[in-house]
PDB file of C-alpha atoms in Angstrom:
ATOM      1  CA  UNK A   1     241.367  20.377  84.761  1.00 69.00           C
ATOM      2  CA  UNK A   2     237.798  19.220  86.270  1.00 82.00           C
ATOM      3  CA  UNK A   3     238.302  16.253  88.008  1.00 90.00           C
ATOM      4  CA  UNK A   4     236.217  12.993  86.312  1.00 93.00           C
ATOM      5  CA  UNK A   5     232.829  11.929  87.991  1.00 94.00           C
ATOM      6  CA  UNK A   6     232.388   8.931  89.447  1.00 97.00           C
ATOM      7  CA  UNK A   7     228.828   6.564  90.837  1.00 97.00           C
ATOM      8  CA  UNK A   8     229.354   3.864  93.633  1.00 97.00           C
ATOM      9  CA  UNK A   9     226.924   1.044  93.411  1.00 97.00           C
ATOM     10  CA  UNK A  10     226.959  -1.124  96.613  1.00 95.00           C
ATOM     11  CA  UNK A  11     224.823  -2.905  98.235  1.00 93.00           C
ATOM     12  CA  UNK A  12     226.937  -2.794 100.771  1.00 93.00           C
ATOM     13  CA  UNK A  13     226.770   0.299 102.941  1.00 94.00           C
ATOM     14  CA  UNK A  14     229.914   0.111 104.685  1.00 93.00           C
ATOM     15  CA  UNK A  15     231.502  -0.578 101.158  1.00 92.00           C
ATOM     16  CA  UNK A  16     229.613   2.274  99.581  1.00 93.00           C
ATOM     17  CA  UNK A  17     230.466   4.666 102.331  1.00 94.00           C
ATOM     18  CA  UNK A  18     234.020   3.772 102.215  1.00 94.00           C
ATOM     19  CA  UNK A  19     234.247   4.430  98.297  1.00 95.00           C
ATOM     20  CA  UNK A  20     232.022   7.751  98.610  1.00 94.00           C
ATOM     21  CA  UNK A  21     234.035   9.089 101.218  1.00 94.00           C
ATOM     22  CA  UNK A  22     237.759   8.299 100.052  1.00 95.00           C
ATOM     23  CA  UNK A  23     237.912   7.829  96.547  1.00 96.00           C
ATOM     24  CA  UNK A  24     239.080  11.864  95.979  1.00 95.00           C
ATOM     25  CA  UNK A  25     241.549  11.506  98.351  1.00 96.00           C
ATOM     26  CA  UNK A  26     242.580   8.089  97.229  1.00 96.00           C
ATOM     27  CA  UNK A  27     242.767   9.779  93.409  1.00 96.00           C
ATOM     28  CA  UNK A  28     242.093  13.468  93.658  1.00 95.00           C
ATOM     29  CA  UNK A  29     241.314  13.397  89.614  1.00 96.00           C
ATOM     30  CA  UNK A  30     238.090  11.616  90.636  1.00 97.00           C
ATOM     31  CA  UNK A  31     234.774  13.052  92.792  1.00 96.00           C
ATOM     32  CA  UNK A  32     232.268  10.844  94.006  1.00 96.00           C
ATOM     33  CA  UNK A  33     228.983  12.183  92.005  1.00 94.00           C
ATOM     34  CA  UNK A  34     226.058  10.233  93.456  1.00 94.00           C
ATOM     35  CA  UNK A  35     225.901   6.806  94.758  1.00 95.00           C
ATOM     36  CA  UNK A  36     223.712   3.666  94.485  1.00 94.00           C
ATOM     37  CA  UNK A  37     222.454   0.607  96.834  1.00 93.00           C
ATOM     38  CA  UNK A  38     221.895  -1.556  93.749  1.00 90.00           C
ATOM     39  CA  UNK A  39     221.547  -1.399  89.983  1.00 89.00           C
ATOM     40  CA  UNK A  40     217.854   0.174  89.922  1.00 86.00           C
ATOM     41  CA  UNK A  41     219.065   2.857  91.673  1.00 89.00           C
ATOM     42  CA  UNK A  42     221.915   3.402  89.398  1.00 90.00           C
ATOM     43  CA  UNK A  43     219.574   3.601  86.447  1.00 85.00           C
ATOM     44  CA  UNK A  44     217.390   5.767  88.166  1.00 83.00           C
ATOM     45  CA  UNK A  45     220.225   8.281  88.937  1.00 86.00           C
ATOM     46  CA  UNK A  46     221.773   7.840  85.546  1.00 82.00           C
ATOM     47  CA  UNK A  47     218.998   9.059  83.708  1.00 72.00           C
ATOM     48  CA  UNK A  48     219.030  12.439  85.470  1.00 71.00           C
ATOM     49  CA  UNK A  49     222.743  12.911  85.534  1.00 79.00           C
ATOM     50  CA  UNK A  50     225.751  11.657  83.775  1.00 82.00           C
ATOM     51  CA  UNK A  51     228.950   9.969  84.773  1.00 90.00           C
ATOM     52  CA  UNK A  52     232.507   9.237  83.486  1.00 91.00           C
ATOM     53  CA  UNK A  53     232.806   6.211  85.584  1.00 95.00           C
ATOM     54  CA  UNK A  54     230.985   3.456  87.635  1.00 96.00           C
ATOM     55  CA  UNK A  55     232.232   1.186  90.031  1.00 97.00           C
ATOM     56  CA  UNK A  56     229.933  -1.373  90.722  1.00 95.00           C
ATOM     57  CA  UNK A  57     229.583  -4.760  93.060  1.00 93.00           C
ATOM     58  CA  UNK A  58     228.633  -7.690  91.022  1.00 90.00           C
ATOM     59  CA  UNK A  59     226.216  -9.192  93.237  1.00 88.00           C
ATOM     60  CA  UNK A  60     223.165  -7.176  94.543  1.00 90.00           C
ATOM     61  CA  UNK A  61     219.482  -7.763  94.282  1.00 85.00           C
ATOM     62  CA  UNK A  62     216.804  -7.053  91.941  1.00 81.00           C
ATOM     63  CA  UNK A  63     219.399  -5.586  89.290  1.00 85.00           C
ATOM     64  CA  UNK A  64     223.279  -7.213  89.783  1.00 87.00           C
ATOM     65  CA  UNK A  65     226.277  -5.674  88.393  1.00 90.00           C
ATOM     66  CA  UNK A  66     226.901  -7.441  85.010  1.00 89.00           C
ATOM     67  CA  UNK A  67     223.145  -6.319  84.480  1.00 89.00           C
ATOM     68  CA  UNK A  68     223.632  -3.039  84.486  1.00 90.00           C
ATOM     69  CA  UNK A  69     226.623  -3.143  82.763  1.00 89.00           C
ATOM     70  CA  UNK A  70     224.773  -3.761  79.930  1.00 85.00           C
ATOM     71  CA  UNK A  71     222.398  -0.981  80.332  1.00 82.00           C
ATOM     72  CA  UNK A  72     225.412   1.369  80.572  1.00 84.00           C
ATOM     73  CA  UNK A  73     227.057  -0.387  77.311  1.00 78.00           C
ATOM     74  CA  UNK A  74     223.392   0.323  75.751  1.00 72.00           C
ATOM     75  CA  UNK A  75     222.322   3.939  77.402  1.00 72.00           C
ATOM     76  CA  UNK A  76     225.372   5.318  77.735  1.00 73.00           C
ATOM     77  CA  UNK A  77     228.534   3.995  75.769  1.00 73.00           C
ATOM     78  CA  UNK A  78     231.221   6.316  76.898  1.00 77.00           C
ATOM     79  CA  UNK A  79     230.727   5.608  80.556  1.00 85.00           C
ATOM     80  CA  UNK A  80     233.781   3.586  81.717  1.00 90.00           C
ATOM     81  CA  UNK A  81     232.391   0.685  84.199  1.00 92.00           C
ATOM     82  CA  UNK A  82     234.847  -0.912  86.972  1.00 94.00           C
ATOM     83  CA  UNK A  83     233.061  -4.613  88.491  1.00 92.00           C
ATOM     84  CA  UNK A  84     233.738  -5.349  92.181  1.00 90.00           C
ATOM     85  CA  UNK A  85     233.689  -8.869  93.168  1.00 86.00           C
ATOM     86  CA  UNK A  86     234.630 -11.457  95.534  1.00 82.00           C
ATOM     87  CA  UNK A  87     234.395 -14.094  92.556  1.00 74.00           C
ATOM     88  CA  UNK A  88     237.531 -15.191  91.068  1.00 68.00           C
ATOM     89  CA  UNK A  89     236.090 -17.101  88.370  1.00 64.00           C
ATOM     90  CA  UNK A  90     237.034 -17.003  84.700  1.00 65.00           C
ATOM     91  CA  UNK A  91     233.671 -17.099  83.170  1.00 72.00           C
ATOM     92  CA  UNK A  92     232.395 -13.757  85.154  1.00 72.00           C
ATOM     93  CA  UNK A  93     235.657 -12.017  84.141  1.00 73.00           C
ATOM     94  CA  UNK A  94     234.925 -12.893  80.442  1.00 74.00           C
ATOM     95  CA  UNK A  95     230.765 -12.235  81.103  1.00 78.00           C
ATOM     96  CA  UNK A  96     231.778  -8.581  82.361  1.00 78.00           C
ATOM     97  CA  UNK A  97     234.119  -8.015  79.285  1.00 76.00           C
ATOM     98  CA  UNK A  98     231.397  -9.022  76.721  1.00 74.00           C
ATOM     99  CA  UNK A  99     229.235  -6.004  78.912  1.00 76.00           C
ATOM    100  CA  UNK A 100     231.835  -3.846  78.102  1.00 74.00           C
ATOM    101  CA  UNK A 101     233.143  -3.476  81.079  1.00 85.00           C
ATOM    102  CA  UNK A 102     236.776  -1.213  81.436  1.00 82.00           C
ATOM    103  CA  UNK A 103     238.299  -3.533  84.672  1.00 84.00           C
ATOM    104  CA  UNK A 104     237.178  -6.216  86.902  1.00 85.00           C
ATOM    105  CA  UNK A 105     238.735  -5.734  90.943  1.00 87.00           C
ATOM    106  CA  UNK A 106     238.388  -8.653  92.977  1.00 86.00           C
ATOM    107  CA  UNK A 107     237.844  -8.147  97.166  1.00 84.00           C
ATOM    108  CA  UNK A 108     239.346  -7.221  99.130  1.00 85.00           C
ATOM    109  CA  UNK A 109     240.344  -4.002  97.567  1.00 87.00           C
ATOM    110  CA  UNK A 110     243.338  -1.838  98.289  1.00 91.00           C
ATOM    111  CA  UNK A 111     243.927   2.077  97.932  1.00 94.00           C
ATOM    112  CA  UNK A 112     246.576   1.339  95.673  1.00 93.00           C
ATOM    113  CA  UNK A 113     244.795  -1.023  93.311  1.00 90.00           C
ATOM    114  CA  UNK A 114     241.964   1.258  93.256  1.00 94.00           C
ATOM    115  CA  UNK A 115     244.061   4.350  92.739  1.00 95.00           C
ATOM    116  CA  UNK A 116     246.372   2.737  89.525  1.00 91.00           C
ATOM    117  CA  UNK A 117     242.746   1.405  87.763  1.00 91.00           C
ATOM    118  CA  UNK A 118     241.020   4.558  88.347  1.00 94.00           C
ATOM    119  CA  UNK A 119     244.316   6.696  87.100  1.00 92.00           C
ATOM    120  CA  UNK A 120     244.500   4.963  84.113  1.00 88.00           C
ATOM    121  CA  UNK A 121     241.132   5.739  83.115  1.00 88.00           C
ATOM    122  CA  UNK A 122     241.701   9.129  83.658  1.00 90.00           C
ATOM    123  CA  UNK A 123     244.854   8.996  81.172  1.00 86.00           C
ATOM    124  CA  UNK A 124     242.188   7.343  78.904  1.00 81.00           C
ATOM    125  CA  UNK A 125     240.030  10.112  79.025  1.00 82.00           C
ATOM    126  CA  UNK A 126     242.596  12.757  78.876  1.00 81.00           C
ATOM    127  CA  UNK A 127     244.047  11.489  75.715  1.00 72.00           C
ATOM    128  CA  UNK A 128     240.035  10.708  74.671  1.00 64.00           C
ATOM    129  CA  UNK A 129     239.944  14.570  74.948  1.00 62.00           C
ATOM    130  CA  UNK A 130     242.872  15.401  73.365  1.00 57.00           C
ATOM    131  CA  UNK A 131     242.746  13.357  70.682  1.00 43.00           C
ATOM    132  CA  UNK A 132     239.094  14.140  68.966  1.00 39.00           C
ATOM    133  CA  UNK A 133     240.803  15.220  66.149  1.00 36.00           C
ATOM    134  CA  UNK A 134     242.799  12.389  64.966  1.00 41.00           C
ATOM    135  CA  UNK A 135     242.257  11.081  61.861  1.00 40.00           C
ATOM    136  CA  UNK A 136     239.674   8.449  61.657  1.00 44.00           C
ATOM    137  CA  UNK A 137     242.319   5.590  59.898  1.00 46.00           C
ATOM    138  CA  UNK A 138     244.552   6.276  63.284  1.00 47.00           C
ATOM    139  CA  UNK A 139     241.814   6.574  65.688  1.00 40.00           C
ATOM    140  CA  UNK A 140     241.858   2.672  67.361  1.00 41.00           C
ATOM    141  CA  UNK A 141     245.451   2.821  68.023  1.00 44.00           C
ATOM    142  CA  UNK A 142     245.337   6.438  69.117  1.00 43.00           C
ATOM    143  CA  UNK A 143     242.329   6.373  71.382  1.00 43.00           C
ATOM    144  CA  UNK A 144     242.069   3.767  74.501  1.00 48.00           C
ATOM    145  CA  UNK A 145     238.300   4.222  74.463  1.00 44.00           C
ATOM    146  CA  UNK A 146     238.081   1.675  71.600  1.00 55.00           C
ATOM    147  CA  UNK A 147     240.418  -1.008  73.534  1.00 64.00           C
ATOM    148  CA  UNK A 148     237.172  -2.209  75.090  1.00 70.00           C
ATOM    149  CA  UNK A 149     235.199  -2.612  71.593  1.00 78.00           C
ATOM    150  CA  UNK A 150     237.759  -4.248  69.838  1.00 84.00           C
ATOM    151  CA  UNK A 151     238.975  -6.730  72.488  1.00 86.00           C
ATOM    152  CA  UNK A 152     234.821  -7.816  72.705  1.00 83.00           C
ATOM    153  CA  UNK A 153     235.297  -7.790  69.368  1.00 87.00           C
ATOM    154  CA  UNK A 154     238.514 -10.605  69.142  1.00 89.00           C
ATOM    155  CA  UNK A 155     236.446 -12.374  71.625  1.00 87.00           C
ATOM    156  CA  UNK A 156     233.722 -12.995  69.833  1.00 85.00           C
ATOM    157  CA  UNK A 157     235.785 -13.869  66.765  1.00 88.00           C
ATOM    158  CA  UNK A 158     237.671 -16.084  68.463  1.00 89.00           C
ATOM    159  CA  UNK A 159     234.298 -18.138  69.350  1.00 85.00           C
ATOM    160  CA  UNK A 160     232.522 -17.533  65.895  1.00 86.00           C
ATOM    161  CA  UNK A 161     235.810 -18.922  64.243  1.00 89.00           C
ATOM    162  CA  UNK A 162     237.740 -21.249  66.559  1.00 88.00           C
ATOM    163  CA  UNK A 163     237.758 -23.993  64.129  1.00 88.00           C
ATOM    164  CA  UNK A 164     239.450 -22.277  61.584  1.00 86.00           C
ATOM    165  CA  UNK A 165     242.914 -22.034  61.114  1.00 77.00           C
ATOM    166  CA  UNK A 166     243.463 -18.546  63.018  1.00 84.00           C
ATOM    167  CA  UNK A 167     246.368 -16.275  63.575  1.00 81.00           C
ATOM    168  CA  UNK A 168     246.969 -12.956  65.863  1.00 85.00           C
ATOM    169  CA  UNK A 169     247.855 -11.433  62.454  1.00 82.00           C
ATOM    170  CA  UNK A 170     244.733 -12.578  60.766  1.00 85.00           C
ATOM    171  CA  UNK A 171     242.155 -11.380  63.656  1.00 88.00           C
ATOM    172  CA  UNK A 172     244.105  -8.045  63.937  1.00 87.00           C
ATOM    173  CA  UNK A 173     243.825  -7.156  59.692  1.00 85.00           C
ATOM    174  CA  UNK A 174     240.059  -8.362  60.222  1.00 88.00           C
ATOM    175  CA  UNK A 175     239.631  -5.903  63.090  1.00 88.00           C
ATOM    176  CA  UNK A 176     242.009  -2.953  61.436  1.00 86.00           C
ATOM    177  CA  UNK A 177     244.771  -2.723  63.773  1.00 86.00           C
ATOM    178  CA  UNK A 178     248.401  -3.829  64.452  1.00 85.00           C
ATOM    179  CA  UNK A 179     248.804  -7.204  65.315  1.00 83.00           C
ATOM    180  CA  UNK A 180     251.482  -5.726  68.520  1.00 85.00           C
ATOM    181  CA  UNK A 181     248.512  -3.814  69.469  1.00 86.00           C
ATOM    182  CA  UNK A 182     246.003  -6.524  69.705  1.00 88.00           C
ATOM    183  CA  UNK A 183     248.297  -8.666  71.838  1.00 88.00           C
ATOM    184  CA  UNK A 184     248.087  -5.968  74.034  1.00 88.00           C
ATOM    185  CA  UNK A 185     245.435  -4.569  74.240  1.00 87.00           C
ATOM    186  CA  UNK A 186     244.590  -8.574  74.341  1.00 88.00           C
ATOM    187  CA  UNK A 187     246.537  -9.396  77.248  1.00 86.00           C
ATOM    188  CA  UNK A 188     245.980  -6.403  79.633  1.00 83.00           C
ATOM    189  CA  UNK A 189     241.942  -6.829  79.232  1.00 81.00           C
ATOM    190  CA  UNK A 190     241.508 -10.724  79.640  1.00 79.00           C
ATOM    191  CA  UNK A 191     244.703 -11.423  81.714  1.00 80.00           C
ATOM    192  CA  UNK A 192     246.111 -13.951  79.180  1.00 83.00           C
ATOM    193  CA  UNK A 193     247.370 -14.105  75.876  1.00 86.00           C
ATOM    194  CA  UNK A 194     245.573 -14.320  73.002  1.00 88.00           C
ATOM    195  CA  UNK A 195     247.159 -17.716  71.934  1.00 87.00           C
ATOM    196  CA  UNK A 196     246.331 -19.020  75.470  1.00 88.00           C
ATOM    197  CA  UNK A 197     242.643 -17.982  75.580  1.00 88.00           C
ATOM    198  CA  UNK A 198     241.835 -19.373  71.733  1.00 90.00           C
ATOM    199  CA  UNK A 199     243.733 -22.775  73.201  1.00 90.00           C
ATOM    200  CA  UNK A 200     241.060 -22.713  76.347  1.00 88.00           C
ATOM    201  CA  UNK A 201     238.040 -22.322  73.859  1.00 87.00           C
ATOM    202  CA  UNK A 202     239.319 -24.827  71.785  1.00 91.00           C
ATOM    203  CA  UNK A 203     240.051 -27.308  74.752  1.00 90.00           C
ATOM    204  CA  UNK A 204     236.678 -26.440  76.143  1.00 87.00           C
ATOM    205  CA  UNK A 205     235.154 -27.030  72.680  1.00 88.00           C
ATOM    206  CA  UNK A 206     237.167 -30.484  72.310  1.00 91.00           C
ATOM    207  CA  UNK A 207     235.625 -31.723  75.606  1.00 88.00           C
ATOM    208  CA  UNK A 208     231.852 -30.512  74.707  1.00 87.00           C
ATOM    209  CA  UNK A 209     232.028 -32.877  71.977  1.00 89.00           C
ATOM    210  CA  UNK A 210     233.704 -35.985  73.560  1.00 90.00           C
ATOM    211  CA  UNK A 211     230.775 -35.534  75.675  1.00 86.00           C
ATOM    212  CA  UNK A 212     228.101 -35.033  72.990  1.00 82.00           C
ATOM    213  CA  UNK A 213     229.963 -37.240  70.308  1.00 87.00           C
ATOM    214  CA  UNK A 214     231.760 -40.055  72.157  1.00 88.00           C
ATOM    215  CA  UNK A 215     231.707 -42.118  68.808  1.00 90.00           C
ATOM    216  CA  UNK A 216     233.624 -39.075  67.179  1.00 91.00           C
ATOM    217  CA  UNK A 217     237.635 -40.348  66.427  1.00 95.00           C
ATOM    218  CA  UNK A 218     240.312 -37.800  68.022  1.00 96.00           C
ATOM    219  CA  UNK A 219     241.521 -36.523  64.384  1.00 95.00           C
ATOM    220  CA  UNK A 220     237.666 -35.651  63.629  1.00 95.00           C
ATOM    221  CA  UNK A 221     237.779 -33.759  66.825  1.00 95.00           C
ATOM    222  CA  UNK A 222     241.182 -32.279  66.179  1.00 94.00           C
ATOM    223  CA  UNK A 223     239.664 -30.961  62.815  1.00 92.00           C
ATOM    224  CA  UNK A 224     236.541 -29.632  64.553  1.00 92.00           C
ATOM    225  CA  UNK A 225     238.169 -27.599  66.757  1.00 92.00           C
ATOM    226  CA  UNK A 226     240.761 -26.074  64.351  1.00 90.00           C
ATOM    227  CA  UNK A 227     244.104 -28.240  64.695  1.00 88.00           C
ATOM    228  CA  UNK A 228     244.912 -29.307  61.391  1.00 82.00           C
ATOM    229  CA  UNK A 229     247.398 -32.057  62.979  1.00 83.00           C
ATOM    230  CA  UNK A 230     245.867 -34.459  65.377  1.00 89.00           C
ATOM    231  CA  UNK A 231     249.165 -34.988  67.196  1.00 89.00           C
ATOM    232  CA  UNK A 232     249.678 -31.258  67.398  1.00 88.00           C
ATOM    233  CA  UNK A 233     246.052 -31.459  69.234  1.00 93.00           C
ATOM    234  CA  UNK A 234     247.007 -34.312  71.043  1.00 93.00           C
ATOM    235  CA  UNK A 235     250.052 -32.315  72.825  1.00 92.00           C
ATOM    236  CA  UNK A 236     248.027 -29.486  73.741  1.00 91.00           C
ATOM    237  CA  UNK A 237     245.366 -31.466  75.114  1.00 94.00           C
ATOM    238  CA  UNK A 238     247.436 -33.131  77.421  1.00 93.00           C
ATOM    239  CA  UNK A 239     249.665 -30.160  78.612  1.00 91.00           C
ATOM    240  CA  UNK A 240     245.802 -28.271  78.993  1.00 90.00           C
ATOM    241  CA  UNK A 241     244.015 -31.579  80.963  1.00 90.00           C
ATOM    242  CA  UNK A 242     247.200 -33.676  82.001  1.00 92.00           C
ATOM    243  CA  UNK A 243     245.680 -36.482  79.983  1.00 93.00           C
ATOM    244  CA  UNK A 244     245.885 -37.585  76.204  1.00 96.00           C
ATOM    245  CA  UNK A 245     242.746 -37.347  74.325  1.00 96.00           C
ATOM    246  CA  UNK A 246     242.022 -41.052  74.298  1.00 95.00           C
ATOM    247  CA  UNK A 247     242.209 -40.851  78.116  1.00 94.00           C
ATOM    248  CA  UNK A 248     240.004 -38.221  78.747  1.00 92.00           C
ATOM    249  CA  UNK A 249     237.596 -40.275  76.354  1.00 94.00           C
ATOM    250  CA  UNK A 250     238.271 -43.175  78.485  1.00 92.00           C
ATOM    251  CA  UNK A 251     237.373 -41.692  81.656  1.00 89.00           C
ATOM    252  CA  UNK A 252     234.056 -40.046  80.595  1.00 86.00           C
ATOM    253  CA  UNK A 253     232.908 -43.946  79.280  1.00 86.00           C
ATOM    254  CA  UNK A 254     233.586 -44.845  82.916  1.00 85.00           C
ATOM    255  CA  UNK A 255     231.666 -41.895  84.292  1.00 78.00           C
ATOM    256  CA  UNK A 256     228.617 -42.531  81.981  1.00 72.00           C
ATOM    257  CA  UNK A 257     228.646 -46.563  82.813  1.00 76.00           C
ATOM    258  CA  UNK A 258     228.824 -45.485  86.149  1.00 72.00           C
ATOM    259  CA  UNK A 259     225.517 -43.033  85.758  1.00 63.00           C
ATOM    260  CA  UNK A 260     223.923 -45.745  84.114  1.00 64.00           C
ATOM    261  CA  UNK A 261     224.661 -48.327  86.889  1.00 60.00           C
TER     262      UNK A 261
END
């Protein structure tokens, strides 16, 4: 079999090089296609000639990484995208997945790292190519391709419906697949469980409106961020912030007296 194609973007040369250079030998089911000093670039090239896979830095001028991400989820769907980046922040992890990005490698990167992300993809697309004739009821369990979609997907029903009363069984019926499935699928593409990541919106939602709403009572904001028992939301608050609710309230009072002052 062909090996896949890969693009380096880079705006680091020394990075670039390295990647351009090694990457077949590092996974010989992968050549290095073309590479790029920064997302214009990458357009530029990908309108001429397509790729299987881009490995991008996050941070580069005029066009970053999460940027063209998104032209790549728009221009060319079936192009698997790898981020680079020094930044180990949860909100750029969760930024890249909503640009449908396939896996996000933090610096400094390793041969083996690289060479287990990059091999997986492969399988992906091997079983991508093997599998075009499934039937279309079995297709998002039987092709990986759609583990991107349909974990963006969870995502964004987790923040549309937060305040509901939720289940892993409810979000995987309203997205077609087994619940097993969705955990991990779930799991391998955020780095956390579902149950853990709908607790951090909800925590993060709780504190947005002791902020906004400091005249709100803790069972209203128990109820507006989908607990239907406030000590139930009382418990996870404090195991989340190491602080009760009333607490937390307490200490942002102080805080704004203090602005005022």
């Amino acid at each position: 079999m062909m090996p896949y194609s890969a693009m380096i973007v880079d705006d680091e040369l020394l990075m670039r090089q390295y990647l351009a250079k090694n990457l077949h030998h590092i996974s010989p089911r992968w050549v290095v296609a073309c590479s790029a000093e920064d997302g214009v670039q990458a357009v530029e090239f990908l309108s001429q000639k397509a790729v299987d896979l881009v490995i991008t830095d996050i941070k580069m001028p005029d066009m970053d990484g999460l940027e063209l991400a998104k032209y790549i989820r728009r221009m060319a769907p079936m192009t698997r995208i790898i981020i680079v980046s020094g930044f180990d922040e949860f909100d750029y992890a969760r930024e890249a997945l909503r640009c449908g990005v396939r896996d996000y490698l933090l610096k400094p990167l390793n041969d083996h790292k690289i060479a287990e992300t990059i091999n997986n993809i492969a399988d992906e697309l091997d079983m991508q190519s093997s599998s075009r004739t499934v039937e279309p009821p079995q297709l998002a369990e039987s092709v990986p391709i759609a583990r991107n979609t349909l974990v963006e997907a969870a995502v964004d029903y987790i923040h549309a419906h937060y305040n509901d009363t939720i289940s892993l069984d409810i979000l995987a019926e309203h997205l077609g697949i087994s619940s097993n499935y969705l955990s991990e699928i779930f799991h391998k593409m955020i780095g956390q469980s579902y149950s853990k990541y709908l607790t951090h919106i909800r925590m993060e939602r709780a504190v947005a409106l002791m902020r906004a709403r400091p005249d709100m009572r803790i069972y209203q904001i128990s109820e507006r961020v989908g607990f239907i028992s406030d000590k139930h939301f009382s418990t996870v608050f404090k195991r989340y912030y190491q602080r009760t609710p009333a607490e937390y309230m307490a200490l942002l009072a102080a805080e704004d007296r203090k602005t005022e002052t």
